[in-house]
Amino acid sequence: MAEKKKISRATMARFPIYLKALRAMGHIGKDNFLSSELAEVTHIQDTTIRRDFGFLPQKETLGKRGYGYDTNHMIEALSEMLGLGLDESIILIGVGNLGSAILKYNRWKYTVGKIVCAYDANPDKVGSVYGIDIYNIDDLETSFPDKCKIAILCISDNVQETVNRLVKLGVKGIVDFTHNHFVVPKGVEVQSVDVVVAIQELELKMKANEEE
């Protein structure tokens, strides 16, 4: 039996970038593409793209001279590799200024699905915004979408309690905008988004460039 190729973290980090770009291509009716075309969109070298595609399991992912890669086949292969689908259900907790902005943006159809509903502690928020239903957080267990695995957190109060409830409902991935410390059990992934930390990292990089 041939040894399974080990995929680096850098390659895995590029797969979602390819997937987003290819779904956008598919959305406008582009049936096939060259690695050079994908490189132009993603700003990743075409040689790196071809090498990364070599880790994908399906035979259909092999490019053909003069034709390139089949867009739909590559989307399927990348989705399978990442465990993602176009119909991935995402929920949002907290419909304040940030949460509302995320609901308005909601361009998830090119990436990992879409936000299907949102929750807030303020009863005045209950209703519908941008075509998305908003429920009271007290109704989380009774209105939770079937098979939902991803939640976006945009709250500042009762964070750990809310996380515990989400985990019990089967959430496996959390995008964290809370800036609060909380813990999750093994098997649940958290991706924190902190603008302050991002600015600090940017300043360090700028300073390093000035010292070169």
Short mmCIF file of N, CA, C and O in Angstrom, two decimals, residues 119-185:
data_model
loop_
_atom_site.label_atom_id
_atom_site.label_comp_id
_atom_site.label_asym_id
_atom_site.label_seq_id
_atom_site.Cartn_x
_atom_site.Cartn_y
_atom_site.Cartn_z
N TYR A 119 -29.25 34.82 16.72
CA TYR A 119 -29.84 34.86 18.06
C TYR A 119 -29.36 36.10 18.79
O TYR A 119 -28.21 36.53 18.61
N ASP A 120 -30.24 36.64 19.66
CA ASP A 120 -29.84 37.79 20.47
C ASP A 120 -30.63 37.77 21.77
O ASP A 120 -31.75 37.25 21.83
N ALA A 121 -30.04 38.34 22.82
CA ALA A 121 -30.69 38.38 24.12
C ALA A 121 -31.75 39.47 24.20
O ALA A 121 -32.63 39.43 25.08
N ASN A 122 -31.68 40.43 23.31
CA ASN A 122 -32.64 41.55 23.31
C ASN A 122 -33.91 41.13 22.56
O ASN A 122 -33.87 40.87 21.36
N PRO A 123 -35.06 41.07 23.25
CA PRO A 123 -36.29 40.66 22.58
C PRO A 123 -36.71 41.58 21.44
O PRO A 123 -37.43 41.16 20.53
N ASP A 124 -36.23 42.84 21.47
CA ASP A 124 -36.56 43.77 20.39
C ASP A 124 -35.88 43.41 19.07
O ASP A 124 -36.26 43.91 18.01
N LYS A 125 -34.87 42.55 19.14
CA LYS A 125 -34.14 42.14 17.93
C LYS A 125 -34.84 41.00 17.19
O LYS A 125 -34.53 40.72 16.03
N VAL A 126 -35.77 40.33 17.87
CA VAL A 126 -36.44 39.18 17.27
C VAL A 126 -37.23 39.61 16.04
O VAL A 126 -37.93 40.62 16.06
N GLY A 127 -37.08 38.82 14.98
CA GLY A 127 -37.76 39.16 13.74
C GLY A 127 -36.96 38.67 12.55
O GLY A 127 -36.51 37.52 12.54
N SER A 128 -36.74 39.53 11.59
CA SER A 128 -35.98 39.17 10.39
C SER A 128 -35.16 40.36 9.92
O SER A 128 -35.67 41.49 9.88
N VAL A 129 -33.88 40.12 9.60
CA VAL A 129 -32.99 41.15 9.08
C VAL A 129 -32.28 40.60 7.86
O VAL A 129 -31.71 39.49 7.92
N TYR A 130 -32.32 41.34 6.76
CA TYR A 130 -31.69 40.90 5.51
C TYR A 130 -32.14 39.50 5.10
O TYR A 130 -31.37 38.71 4.57
N GLY A 131 -33.41 39.19 5.41
CA GLY A 131 -33.96 37.89 5.04
C GLY A 131 -33.56 36.75 5.94
O GLY A 131 -33.83 35.59 5.63
N ILE A 132 -32.93 37.05 7.07
CA ILE A 132 -32.47 36.01 8.01
C ILE A 132 -33.27 36.12 9.31
O ILE A 132 -33.37 37.20 9.89
N ASP A 133 -33.83 35.02 9.76
CA ASP A 133 -34.62 35.00 10.99
C ASP A 133 -33.74 35.20 12.22
O ASP A 133 -32.65 34.61 12.32
N ILE A 134 -34.21 36.02 13.15
CA ILE A 134 -33.50 36.26 14.40
C ILE A 134 -34.40 35.80 15.55
O ILE A 134 -35.56 36.21 15.65
N TYR A 135 -33.83 34.95 16.41
CA TYR A 135 -34.57 34.39 17.54
C TYR A 135 -34.00 34.92 18.85
O TYR A 135 -32.84 35.36 18.91
N ASN A 136 -34.79 34.83 19.90
CA ASN A 136 -34.28 35.13 21.23
C ASN A 136 -33.33 34.02 21.64
O ASN A 136 -33.59 32.84 21.37
N ILE A 137 -32.23 34.37 22.30
CA ILE A 137 -31.24 33.38 22.70
C ILE A 137 -31.85 32.33 23.64
O ILE A 137 -31.36 31.20 23.71
N ASP A 138 -32.92 32.69 24.33
CA ASP A 138 -33.59 31.73 25.21
C ASP A 138 -34.19 30.57 24.42
O ASP A 138 -34.45 29.50 24.98
N ASP A 139 -34.43 30.79 23.14
CA ASP A 139 -35.04 29.76 22.28
C ASP A 139 -34.00 28.99 21.47
O ASP A 139 -34.35 28.33 20.49
N LEU A 140 -32.73 29.07 21.87
CA LEU A 140 -31.66 28.44 21.10
C LEU A 140 -31.90 26.95 20.90
O LEU A 140 -31.81 26.43 19.79
N GLU A 141 -32.21 26.25 21.98
CA GLU A 141 -32.36 24.79 21.89
C GLU A 141 -33.57 24.37 21.04
O GLU A 141 -33.53 23.34 20.38
N THR A 142 -34.62 25.15 21.06
CA THR A 142 -35.85 24.76 20.35
C THR A 142 -35.84 25.18 18.88
O THR A 142 -36.63 24.64 18.09
N SER A 143 -34.97 26.12 18.51
CA SER A 143 -34.96 26.60 17.12
C SER A 143 -33.63 26.34 16.42
O SER A 143 -33.42 26.80 15.29
N PHE A 144 -32.75 25.60 17.07
CA PHE A 144 -31.42 25.35 16.52
C PHE A 144 -31.52 24.57 15.21
O PHE A 144 -32.22 23.55 15.13
N PRO A 145 -30.82 25.03 14.15
CA PRO A 145 -30.90 24.37 12.85
C PRO A 145 -30.33 22.94 12.88
O PRO A 145 -29.32 22.69 13.54
N ASP A 146 -30.95 22.07 12.18
CA ASP A 146 -30.53 20.67 12.14
C ASP A 146 -29.14 20.54 11.54
O ASP A 146 -28.83 21.13 10.51
N LYS A 147 -28.28 19.80 12.20
CA LYS A 147 -26.93 19.48 11.74
C LYS A 147 -26.00 20.69 11.62
O LYS A 147 -24.97 20.62 10.95
N CYS A 148 -26.34 21.78 12.26
CA CYS A 148 -25.46 22.96 12.23
C CYS A 148 -24.21 22.68 13.05
O CYS A 148 -24.28 22.20 14.18
N LYS A 149 -23.04 23.00 12.49
CA LYS A 149 -21.77 22.72 13.16
C LYS A 149 -20.93 23.97 13.41
O LYS A 149 -19.90 23.89 14.09
N ILE A 150 -21.32 25.11 12.82
CA ILE A 150 -20.50 26.32 12.93
C ILE A 150 -21.31 27.47 13.50
O ILE A 150 -22.45 27.71 13.08
N ALA A 151 -20.72 28.17 14.48
CA ALA A 151 -21.37 29.34 15.08
C ALA A 151 -20.40 30.52 15.08
O ALA A 151 -19.20 30.35 15.30
N ILE A 152 -20.94 31.71 14.84
CA ILE A 152 -20.17 32.95 14.93
C ILE A 152 -20.62 33.66 16.19
O ILE A 152 -21.80 33.93 16.38
N LEU A 153 -19.67 33.97 17.07
CA LEU A 153 -19.99 34.61 18.35
C LEU A 153 -19.66 36.09 18.30
O LEU A 153 -18.51 36.47 18.10
N CYS A 154 -20.67 36.94 18.53
CA CYS A 154 -20.48 38.39 18.58
C CYS A 154 -21.15 38.95 19.83
O CYS A 154 -21.94 39.90 19.76
N ILE A 155 -20.86 38.33 20.96
CA ILE A 155 -21.48 38.73 22.23
C ILE A 155 -20.41 39.08 23.25
O ILE A 155 -19.24 38.75 23.08
N SER A 156 -20.83 39.76 24.32
CA SER A 156 -19.88 40.11 25.39
C SER A 156 -20.32 39.58 26.75
O SER A 156 -19.53 39.57 27.69
N ASP A 157 -21.57 39.14 26.86
CA ASP A 157 -22.10 38.63 28.13
C ASP A 157 -22.42 37.14 28.01
O ASP A 157 -22.80 36.65 26.94
N ASN A 158 -22.27 36.44 29.14
CA ASN A 158 -22.63 35.01 29.22
C ASN A 158 -21.96 34.18 28.12
O ASN A 158 -22.58 33.29 27.53
N VAL A 159 -20.70 34.50 27.85
CA VAL A 159 -20.00 33.84 26.74
C VAL A 159 -19.81 32.36 27.00
O VAL A 159 -20.16 31.51 26.16
N GLN A 160 -19.23 32.01 28.16
CA GLN A 160 -18.97 30.59 28.44
C GLN A 160 -20.27 29.79 28.48
O GLN A 160 -20.34 28.68 27.96
N GLU A 161 -21.29 30.35 29.10
CA GLU A 161 -22.58 29.66 29.15
C GLU A 161 -23.13 29.39 27.75
O GLU A 161 -23.63 28.30 27.46
N THR A 162 -23.02 30.40 26.88
CA THR A 162 -23.51 30.24 25.51
C THR A 162 -22.70 29.20 24.76
O THR A 162 -23.26 28.37 24.02
N VAL A 163 -21.38 29.23 24.94
CA VAL A 163 -20.52 28.23 24.29
C VAL A 163 -20.90 26.83 24.75
O VAL A 163 -20.99 25.90 23.93
N ASN A 164 -21.12 26.66 26.04
CA ASN A 164 -21.51 25.34 26.56
C ASN A 164 -22.80 24.85 25.92
O ASN A 164 -22.92 23.66 25.57
N ARG A 165 -23.74 25.73 25.73
CA ARG A 165 -25.01 25.36 25.10
C ARG A 165 -24.80 24.97 23.64
O ARG A 165 -25.39 24.00 23.16
N LEU A 166 -23.97 25.72 22.95
CA LEU A 166 -23.70 25.42 21.54
C LEU A 166 -23.02 24.06 21.38
O LEU A 166 -23.36 23.29 20.48
N VAL A 167 -22.07 23.79 22.26
CA VAL A 167 -21.36 22.51 22.19
C VAL A 167 -22.32 21.35 22.42
O VAL A 167 -22.26 20.33 21.74
N LYS A 168 -23.22 21.51 23.38
CA LYS A 168 -24.21 20.45 23.66
C LYS A 168 -25.11 20.20 22.46
O LYS A 168 -25.61 19.09 22.26
N LEU A 169 -25.30 21.24 21.64
CA LEU A 169 -26.16 21.11 20.46
C LEU A 169 -25.41 20.55 19.25
O LEU A 169 -26.01 20.33 18.20
N GLY A 170 -24.10 20.34 19.40
CA GLY A 170 -23.33 19.72 18.33
C GLY A 170 -22.44 20.64 17.54
O GLY A 170 -21.85 20.22 16.53
N VAL A 171 -22.28 21.89 17.95
CA VAL A 171 -21.39 22.82 17.26
C VAL A 171 -19.94 22.35 17.41
O VAL A 171 -19.49 22.03 18.51
N LYS A 172 -19.20 22.31 16.30
CA LYS A 172 -17.82 21.83 16.29
C LYS A 172 -16.81 22.93 15.94
O LYS A 172 -15.60 22.72 16.08
N GLY A 173 -17.31 24.07 15.50
CA GLY A 173 -16.41 25.16 15.14
C GLY A 173 -17.01 26.50 15.52
O GLY A 173 -18.20 26.75 15.28
N ILE A 174 -16.21 27.36 16.15
CA ILE A 174 -16.68 28.66 16.61
C ILE A 174 -15.76 29.76 16.08
O ILE A 174 -14.54 29.70 16.26
N VAL A 175 -16.35 30.74 15.42
CA VAL A 175 -15.63 31.96 15.04
C VAL A 175 -15.87 32.97 16.14
O VAL A 175 -17.01 33.37 16.40
N ASP A 176 -14.80 33.37 16.81
CA ASP A 176 -14.91 34.13 18.06
C ASP A 176 -14.56 35.60 17.88
O ASP A 176 -13.42 35.95 17.63
N PHE A 177 -15.57 36.47 18.01
CA PHE A 177 -15.37 37.92 18.00
C PHE A 177 -15.54 38.50 19.40
O PHE A 177 -15.64 39.71 19.56
N THR A 178 -15.62 37.65 20.43
CA THR A 178 -16.01 38.12 21.77
C THR A 178 -14.91 38.84 22.53
O THR A 178 -15.20 39.67 23.40
N HIS A 179 -13.64 38.51 22.27
CA HIS A 179 -12.50 39.02 23.04
C HIS A 179 -12.55 38.55 24.49
O HIS A 179 -11.87 39.12 25.35
N ASN A 180 -13.35 37.54 24.76
CA ASN A 180 -13.44 36.95 26.11
C ASN A 180 -12.80 35.57 26.11
O ASN A 180 -12.85 34.86 25.11
N HIS A 181 -12.21 35.23 27.25
CA HIS A 181 -11.64 33.89 27.35
C HIS A 181 -12.74 32.89 27.66
O HIS A 181 -13.59 33.11 28.52
N PHE A 182 -12.74 31.78 26.93
CA PHE A 182 -13.65 30.68 27.23
C PHE A 182 -12.96 29.38 26.83
O PHE A 182 -11.98 29.37 26.08
N VAL A 183 -13.47 28.29 27.35
CA VAL A 183 -12.86 26.99 27.08
C VAL A 183 -13.87 26.11 26.34
O VAL A 183 -15.08 26.24 26.51
N VAL A 184 -13.33 25.22 25.52
CA VAL A 184 -14.15 24.26 24.78
C VAL A 184 -13.54 22.87 24.95
O VAL A 184 -12.34 22.74 25.19
N PRO A 185 -14.34 21.84 24.83
CA PRO A 185 -13.81 20.48 24.96
C PRO A 185 -13.01 20.08 23.73
O PRO A 185 -13.07 20.73 22.68
#
